[in-house]
Amino acid sequence: MTQNLPKTHYLTDYQPPAFEVESLFLTFELLPNGTRVTNRMQVHRVKDLSAPLVLDGEGLELIQVDLDGVALMPTQYDVTDTQLILPDVPERFELEIVTEIDPENNTRLEGLYRTSGNYCTQCEAEGFRRITYYFDRPDVLTYFTTKIIADKQDNKVLLSNGNLVEVGDLPNDRHYAIWKDPYKKPCYLFALVAGNLEEVEDTFITRDQRQIDLRIYVEPKNLDKCEHAMESLKRSMKWDEERFGLVYDLDIYMIVAVDDFNMGAMENKGLNVFNSKYVLAKPETATDADYEGIESVIGHEYFHNWTGNRVTCRDWFQLTLKEGLTVFRDQEFTSDMLSPAVKRIEDVKRLRNNQFPEDAGPMSHPIQPQSYIEMNNFYTMTVYEKGAEVVRLYHTLLGEAGFQKGMQLYFDRFDGQAVTVEDFRNAMADANEIDLAQMHNWYTQAGTPTLKVEKHFDAATGTLTLHCEQSLKGQSAHAPLLIPVLFGFLNDDGRALPVRPGENSRNKVFETEKGHLLKLTTLSETFEFTGLSQEPHLSLLRHFSAPVNLEYAASDEELMMLASHDADSFVRWESIQTLALKNIEDNVARFQAGNGMVFSEHYQQAFQAVLEAKGLDPALKALAIGLPDLPYVFEQFETIDVDAVLQAVEYQKAQIAQTFSGALDKAYLAHCSKKAYCYDKHDMAARMLKNQCLAYLAYGAEPVVRAVAQYEQQQNMTDVLAALNALNHLAVSEREACLSDFYERWQQDTLVMDKWFSLQARSESEQALQDVRGLLEHPDFNYRNPNRVRSVLGVFGRLNMKAFHDASGEGYALLAEEVLKMDKINPQVAARLVTAFTSWKRFKGHRQDKMQSALQHIAADKALSKDVYEIVSKSLE
Ligand code: ARG
Ligand code: ZN
């Protein structure tokens, strides 16, 4: 809590540690309200002969400190709110510290806490200091041994990192287990789990023929929902061997699913802890998106074993070193398991809907932040998703083989160490003997770059000139970024034309495995191409080869041609999306001028062509006919006029529904199937298209028929939820009937109930605001469960643009009150909720004022957590 202003941490202040920990022996005597932690460590000094020993610790009750076996008097050390300081320690010594903590009342879910009656931990980023006094920084690595002592009845299972080396019984119906981790690690990778969990077991044989025990621990009632997670784990292990040559390094790999978790999952060495949302699935309870999410998060945490654990971060400013790289790896994994084209588009949508707005707002930061108040606030879309895009740039520039050479060198050089983003870049550069110094600029500059391209064609000489300019908003002279642009030339029929770089461009245009690549390295650059018998159409930024906003004035005819014919599925999708966006933007202007709206002819033609295209993947069709998501539409405007945008989008949906009702219905029926649910890309694609059609049909003349029928079939959760989604914005009795049926069916299933809450929290219905108030009072609502809080308040602030931005300002007032309430319970979750307000300056007139007032109201609370304080204060600056 913040009496005085919280401290800002700067990258430039980094100092290597003054002490090394040779080994650490932790003993936990577990009790819900008074867990005793004994921490015995062997330490020696590595520099600063006179420096005191300073250990981090928060919320701990200190019981005793022994130095080399001798108990210290309280006068021999200092204890503050955040540190334990021993002014005088020898060169080499053993320190034993006993503390007590209260897991039962730990509602922050950092450190050791209880969830559904079990014990679990979350230490990243700085949670270990809530377990014991220690060097809570990622560049202090040591060998951990953990002894867990607990009552047998309530804690059948006792788990920690590494290998189980000893178990035994103790008096009073207690027992113990000792785990030893043979790999050095920083404390953020420590984990402990205890309780009455059941396990699902399997094995994996590595390519060097070692047998690895795989275990997934869940509450007994969830044993029937682990199969997909286990299969995903085995696929991840195999894929990492095949694609990256990386093999697992312990004899056992454990995953624990818990209901109360602040984020998605955590890669603790050998003992991952997961939000149950990313483990549990069966067709009746989980959607295709859930299945895909599970596979990718299981992969993500598994891939961290090498990119994060074996090679870790020097300090938290390097977070993207492990996260950007591991997200890139999980994206490639999903891409290889399902459809590369679909995955790329989904990732671009995610980036644009979430990261672009973040980068355009007051919390904007480079993928390597230069300062922070609360590190947990920097587990962002920028560090993760833009970070992954930057890793992808290396991949595009170096090709798969070159990239893998770089990875190999990275592991050869840094295995067992805590390193920086520069170390990664140098490994990539050295392994390929090229200079990548300019890549640094992607790490230190915030904001989404704009890439402006202009085309000139000289018919007399057959020469095409492309003039490219890069800019970063609000920065007049930024350091130029290295921007790889994949591209192609097309004739009027969409056939490829030859690419022949002219004299001045030979060293800037390349043939790569992903196609023609133009390498932009300066702020403004001209590229020449010769030997063209006709003026080509441009297909630019194929594969979304760089995380930029492309400004290129293509005509509607060109966009239509690209949408139907380009060789690159991203560009095809992007072209029809641009047509939709132009139509929406046009209608926003019309609405503002008091004129009627129009439904673009060119968009209609492209829509129909895509919907009826033969042989096109139904998933790509579904993505193409979908409208750009609201956050991305908002991003197109300097000043956001919520009413105008919502009207324009509403109009667009209604026009689509009306104009194409026949074709949509036909496509819907063509993709219905009686087949049992299967997690398979073809089946998923069919469901995706069918349900996109269903969503549109709900805006048409007969909105409820198909949706109710689909709901009643109860085929699988994907289809059931799609049916509810279609009904969700309608003021019809069928909506209420289906929602209450759903409640009756699934009341006992926490994850499914999250869906029930979130449906209502994002409803476009007139009384949504009132409904959200009701949901907060519902007996199944629970402020201590982050998933439940997010499914109501997170969804409301982020996805319900209509109700959250209600002209009365009541949506803002509601969320502000809830943020304050939540901050006392769980600051990390509260800080995420408050980001709904950060873009307040972008909104028009009275909304801007009301959002500002809501933020000021939050800021006025004198006891704000650092988490919420940082976001609110930076937003109001
Ligand atoms: N390292 C985890 C991951 O896989 C995220 C943990 C973040 N947790 C937190 N409280 N900041 O991405
Ligand atoms: Zn991660």
mmCIF file of N, CA and C in Angstrom, residues 454-466 489 497 529-537:
data_model
loop_
_atom_site.group_PDB
_atom_site.id
_atom_site.type_symbol
_atom_site.label_atom_id
_atom_site.label_comp_id
_atom_site.label_asym_id
_atom_site.label_seq_id
_atom_site.Cartn_x
_atom_site.Cartn_y
_atom_site.Cartn_z
ATOM 1 N N GLU A 454 4.288 4.615 -51.463
ATOM 2 C CA GLU A 454 3.713 5.230 -52.665
ATOM 3 C C GLU A 454 4.333 4.586 -53.888
ATOM 4 N N LYS A 455 3.504 4.457 -54.906
ATOM 5 C CA LYS A 455 3.955 3.746 -56.104
ATOM 6 C C LYS A 455 3.953 4.685 -57.304
ATOM 7 N N HIS A 456 5.016 4.645 -58.109
ATOM 8 C CA HIS A 456 5.042 5.384 -59.380
ATOM 9 C C HIS A 456 5.475 4.440 -60.480
ATOM 10 N N PHE A 457 4.754 4.481 -61.587
ATOM 11 C CA PHE A 457 5.134 3.592 -62.680
ATOM 12 C C PHE A 457 5.450 4.420 -63.911
ATOM 13 N N ASP A 458 6.598 4.137 -64.499
ATOM 14 C CA ASP A 458 6.984 4.811 -65.736
ATOM 15 C C ASP A 458 6.818 3.808 -66.881
ATOM 16 N N ALA A 459 5.719 3.976 -67.613
ATOM 17 C CA ALA A 459 5.390 3.005 -68.657
ATOM 18 C C ALA A 459 6.442 2.978 -69.761
ATOM 19 N N ALA A 460 7.035 4.152 -70.047
ATOM 20 C CA ALA A 460 8.020 4.243 -71.129
ATOM 21 C C ALA A 460 9.212 3.329 -70.877
ATOM 22 N N THR A 461 9.689 3.292 -69.625
ATOM 23 C CA THR A 461 10.877 2.480 -69.316
ATOM 24 C C THR A 461 10.525 1.177 -68.628
ATOM 25 N N GLY A 462 9.248 0.987 -68.285
ATOM 26 C CA GLY A 462 8.842 -0.229 -67.560
ATOM 27 C C GLY A 462 9.407 -0.276 -66.152
ATOM 28 N N THR A 463 9.546 0.921 -65.567
ATOM 29 C CA THR A 463 10.161 0.988 -64.236
ATOM 30 C C THR A 463 9.141 1.367 -63.171
ATOM 31 N N LEU A 464 9.186 0.624 -62.106
ATOM 32 C CA LEU A 464 8.303 0.899 -60.969
ATOM 33 C C LEU A 464 9.155 1.420 -59.809
ATOM 34 N N THR A 465 8.690 2.508 -59.204
ATOM 35 C CA THR A 465 9.392 3.022 -58.024
ATOM 36 C C THR A 465 8.463 2.924 -56.827
ATOM 37 N N LEU A 466 8.991 2.372 -55.755
ATOM 38 C CA LEU A 466 8.233 2.341 -54.501
ATOM 39 C C LEU A 466 8.924 3.250 -53.519
ATOM 40 N N PHE A 489 4.065 -8.678 -56.980
ATOM 41 C CA PHE A 489 3.419 -7.871 -58.016
ATOM 42 C C PHE A 489 2.389 -8.745 -58.738
ATOM 43 N N LEU A 497 3.517 -11.154 -61.379
ATOM 44 C CA LEU A 497 4.410 -10.538 -62.354
ATOM 45 C C LEU A 497 5.837 -10.649 -61.816
ATOM 46 N N PHE A 529 12.175 -1.106 -59.517
ATOM 47 C CA PHE A 529 12.018 -2.407 -60.173
ATOM 48 C C PHE A 529 11.894 -2.182 -61.663
ATOM 49 N N THR A 530 12.536 -3.023 -62.438
ATOM 50 C CA THR A 530 12.577 -2.802 -63.880
ATOM 51 C C THR A 530 11.943 -3.970 -64.637
ATOM 52 N N GLY A 531 11.863 -3.768 -65.928
ATOM 53 C CA GLY A 531 11.426 -4.850 -66.811
ATOM 54 C C GLY A 531 9.958 -5.201 -66.691
ATOM 55 N N LEU A 532 9.123 -4.208 -66.361
ATOM 56 C CA LEU A 532 7.693 -4.482 -66.226
ATOM 57 C C LEU A 532 6.943 -3.982 -67.455
ATOM 58 N N SER A 533 6.226 -4.871 -68.090
ATOM 59 C CA SER A 533 5.526 -4.482 -69.323
ATOM 60 C C SER A 533 4.195 -3.808 -69.005
ATOM 61 N N GLN A 534 3.733 -3.898 -67.759
ATOM 62 C CA GLN A 534 2.504 -3.214 -67.365
ATOM 63 C C GLN A 534 2.609 -2.797 -65.909
ATOM 64 N N GLU A 535 1.767 -1.863 -65.544
ATOM 65 C CA GLU A 535 1.805 -1.395 -64.165
ATOM 66 C C GLU A 535 1.272 -2.487 -63.232
ATOM 67 N N PRO A 536 2.062 -2.928 -62.268
ATOM 68 C CA PRO A 536 1.598 -4.018 -61.400
ATOM 69 C C PRO A 536 0.727 -3.517 -60.252
ATOM 70 N N HIS A 537 -0.126 -4.401 -59.769
ATOM 71 C CA HIS A 537 -0.795 -4.156 -58.491
ATOM 72 C C HIS A 537 0.111 -4.672 -57.389
#
